[in-house]
Short mmCIF file of C-alpha atoms in Angstrom, two decimals:
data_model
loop_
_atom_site.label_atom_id
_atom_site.label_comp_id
_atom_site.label_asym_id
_atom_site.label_seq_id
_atom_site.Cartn_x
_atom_site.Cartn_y
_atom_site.Cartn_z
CA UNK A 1 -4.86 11.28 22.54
CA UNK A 2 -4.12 15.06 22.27
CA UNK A 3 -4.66 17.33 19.36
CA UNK A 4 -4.02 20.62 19.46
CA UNK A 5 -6.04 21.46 16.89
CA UNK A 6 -8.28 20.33 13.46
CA UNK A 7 -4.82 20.24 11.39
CA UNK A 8 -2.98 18.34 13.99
CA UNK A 9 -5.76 15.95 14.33
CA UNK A 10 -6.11 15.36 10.69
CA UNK A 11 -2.60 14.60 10.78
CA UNK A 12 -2.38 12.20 13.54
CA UNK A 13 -5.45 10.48 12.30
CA UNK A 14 -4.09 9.98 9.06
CA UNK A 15 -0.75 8.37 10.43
CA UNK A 16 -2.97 5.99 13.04
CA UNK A 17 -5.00 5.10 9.57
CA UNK A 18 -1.84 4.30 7.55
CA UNK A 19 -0.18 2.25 10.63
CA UNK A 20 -3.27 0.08 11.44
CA UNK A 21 -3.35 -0.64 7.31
CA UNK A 22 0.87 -1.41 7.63
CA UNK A 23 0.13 -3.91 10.04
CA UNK A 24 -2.66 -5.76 8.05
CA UNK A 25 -0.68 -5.51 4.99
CA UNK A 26 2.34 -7.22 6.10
CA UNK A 27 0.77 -9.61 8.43
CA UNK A 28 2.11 -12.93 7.96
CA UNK A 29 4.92 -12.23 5.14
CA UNK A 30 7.50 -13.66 7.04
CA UNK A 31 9.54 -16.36 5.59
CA UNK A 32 8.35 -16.27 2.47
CA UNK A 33 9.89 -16.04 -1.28
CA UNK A 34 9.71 -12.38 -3.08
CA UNK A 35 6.92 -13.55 -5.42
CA UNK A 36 4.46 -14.94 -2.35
CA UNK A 37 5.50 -11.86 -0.16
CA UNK A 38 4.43 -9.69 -2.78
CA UNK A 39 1.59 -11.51 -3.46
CA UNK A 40 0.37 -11.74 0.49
CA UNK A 41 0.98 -8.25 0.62
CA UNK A 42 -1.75 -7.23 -2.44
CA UNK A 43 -4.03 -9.76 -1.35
CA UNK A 44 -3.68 -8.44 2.46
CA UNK A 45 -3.81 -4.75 0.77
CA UNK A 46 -7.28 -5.85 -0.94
CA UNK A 47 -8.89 -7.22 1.68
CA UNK A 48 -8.26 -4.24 3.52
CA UNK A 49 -9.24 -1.96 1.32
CA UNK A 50 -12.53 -4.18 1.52
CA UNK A 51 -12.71 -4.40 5.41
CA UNK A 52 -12.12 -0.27 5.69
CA UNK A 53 -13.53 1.38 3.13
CA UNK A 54 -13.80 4.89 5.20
CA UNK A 55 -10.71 4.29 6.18
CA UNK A 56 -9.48 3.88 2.86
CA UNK A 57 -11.00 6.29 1.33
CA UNK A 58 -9.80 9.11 4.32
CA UNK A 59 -6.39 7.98 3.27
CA UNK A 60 -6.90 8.91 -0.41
CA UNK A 61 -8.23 11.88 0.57
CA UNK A 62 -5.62 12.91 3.07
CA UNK A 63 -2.68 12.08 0.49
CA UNK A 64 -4.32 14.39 -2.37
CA UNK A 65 -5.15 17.00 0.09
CA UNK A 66 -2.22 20.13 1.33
CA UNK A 67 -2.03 18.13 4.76
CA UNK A 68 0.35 15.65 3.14
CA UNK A 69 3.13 18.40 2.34
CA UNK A 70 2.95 19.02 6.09
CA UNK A 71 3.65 15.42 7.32
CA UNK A 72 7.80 13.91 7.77
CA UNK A 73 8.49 11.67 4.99
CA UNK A 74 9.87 9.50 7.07
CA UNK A 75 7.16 9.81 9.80
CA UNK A 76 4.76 9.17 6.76
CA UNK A 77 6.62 6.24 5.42
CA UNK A 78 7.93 4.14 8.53
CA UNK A 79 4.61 1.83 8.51
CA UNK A 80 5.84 0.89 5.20
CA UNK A 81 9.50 -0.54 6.15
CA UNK A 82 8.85 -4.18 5.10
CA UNK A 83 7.83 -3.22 2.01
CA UNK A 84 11.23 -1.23 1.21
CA UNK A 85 12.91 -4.27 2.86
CA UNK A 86 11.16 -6.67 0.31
CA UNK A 87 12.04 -4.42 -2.16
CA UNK A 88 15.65 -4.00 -0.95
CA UNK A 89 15.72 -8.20 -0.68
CA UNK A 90 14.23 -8.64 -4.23
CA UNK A 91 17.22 -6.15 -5.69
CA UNK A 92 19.79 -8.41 -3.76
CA UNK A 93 19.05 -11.27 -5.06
CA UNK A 94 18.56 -10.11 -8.29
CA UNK A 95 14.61 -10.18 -8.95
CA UNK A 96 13.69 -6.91 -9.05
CA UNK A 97 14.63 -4.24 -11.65
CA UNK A 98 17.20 -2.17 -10.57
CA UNK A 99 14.91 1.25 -10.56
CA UNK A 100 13.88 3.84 -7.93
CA UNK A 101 12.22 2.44 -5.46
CA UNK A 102 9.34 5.44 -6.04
CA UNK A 103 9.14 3.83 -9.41
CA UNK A 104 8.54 0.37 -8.38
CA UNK A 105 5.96 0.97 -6.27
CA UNK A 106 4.28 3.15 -8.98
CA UNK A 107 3.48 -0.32 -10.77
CA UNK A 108 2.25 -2.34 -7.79
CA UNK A 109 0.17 0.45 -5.74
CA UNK A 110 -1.97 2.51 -8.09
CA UNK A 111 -3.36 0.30 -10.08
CA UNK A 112 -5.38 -2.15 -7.01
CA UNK A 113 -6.33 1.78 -5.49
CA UNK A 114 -7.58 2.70 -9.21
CA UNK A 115 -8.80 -0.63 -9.35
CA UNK A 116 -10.67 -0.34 -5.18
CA UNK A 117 -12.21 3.26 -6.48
CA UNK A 118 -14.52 1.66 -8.87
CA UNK A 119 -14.71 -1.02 -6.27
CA UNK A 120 -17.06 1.40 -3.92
CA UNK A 121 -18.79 3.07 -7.14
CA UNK A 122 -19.84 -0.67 -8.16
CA UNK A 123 -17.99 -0.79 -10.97
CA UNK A 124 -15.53 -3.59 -10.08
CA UNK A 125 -15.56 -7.12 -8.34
CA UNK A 126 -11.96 -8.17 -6.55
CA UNK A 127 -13.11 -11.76 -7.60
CA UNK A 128 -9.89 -13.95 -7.39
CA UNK A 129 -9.16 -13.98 -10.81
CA UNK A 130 -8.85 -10.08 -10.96
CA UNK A 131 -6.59 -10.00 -7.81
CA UNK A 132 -4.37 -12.93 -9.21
CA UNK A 133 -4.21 -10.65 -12.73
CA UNK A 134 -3.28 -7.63 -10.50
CA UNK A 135 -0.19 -10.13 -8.68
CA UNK A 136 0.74 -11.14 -11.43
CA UNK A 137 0.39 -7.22 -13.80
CA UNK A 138 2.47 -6.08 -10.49
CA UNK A 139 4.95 -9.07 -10.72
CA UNK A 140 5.68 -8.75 -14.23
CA UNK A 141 6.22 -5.09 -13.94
CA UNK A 142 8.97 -4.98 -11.48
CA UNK A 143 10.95 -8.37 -11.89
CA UNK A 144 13.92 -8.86 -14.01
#
């Protein structure tokens, strides 16, 4: 791979990071209701978080630094397309609240990344009855 310089290679780093943590997060939704798809996709989220913390943490880095400004929305966002299509799904059939997509994902995301923060300060375990309270906080936030 090519960069053509620090910035660009920042960049194109960041969008390998985010597709390689797409992949893992929406491995083996298919088929499944809303409520399991959303609930594969935290528990697949987690347990990357847990398998890539550098990774993870370059991500959180790169989307609170001035690089992000730089980077296509869309570019940016295209690893995510399942989610807006579970999203999209869950509205059509009358599960999910009829809000902003933006705003949906405001209940479901930030609170496992706050959550996988004190994870790597040793301040939180993801013991199953933690990631089952953050399905079901996330669940109860977005459905009708």
């Amino acid at each position: 791979m090519y960069f053509e310089n620090k910035d660009d290679m920042l960049k194109k780093l960041y969008l390998d990071t985010k597709q390689k943590m797409g992949a893992k997060m929406f491995a083996d939704t298919d088929g499944m209701d809303i409520k399991a798809s959303l609930a594969k996709v935290i528990r697949n989220y987690i347990d990357y978080i847990r398998e890539n913390k550098e990774a993870f943490l370059f991500l959180q880095q790169f989307t609170n630094s001035p690089y992000m400004s730089e980077l296509d929305d869309q570019e940016a966002n295209n690893y995510f397309t399942p989610m807006y299509q579970l999203v999209k799904r869950g509205r059509q059939e009358g599960v999910f609240k009829n809000v902003d997509d933006d705003v949906l994902f405001a209940y479901i995301e930030p609170p496992i990344t706050e959550a996988a923060k004190r994870y790597f300060r040793g301040e939180f375990e993801f013991t199953d009855v933690r990631i089952k309270s953050l399905i079901e906080l996330a669940w109860s936030a977005i459905k009708k």
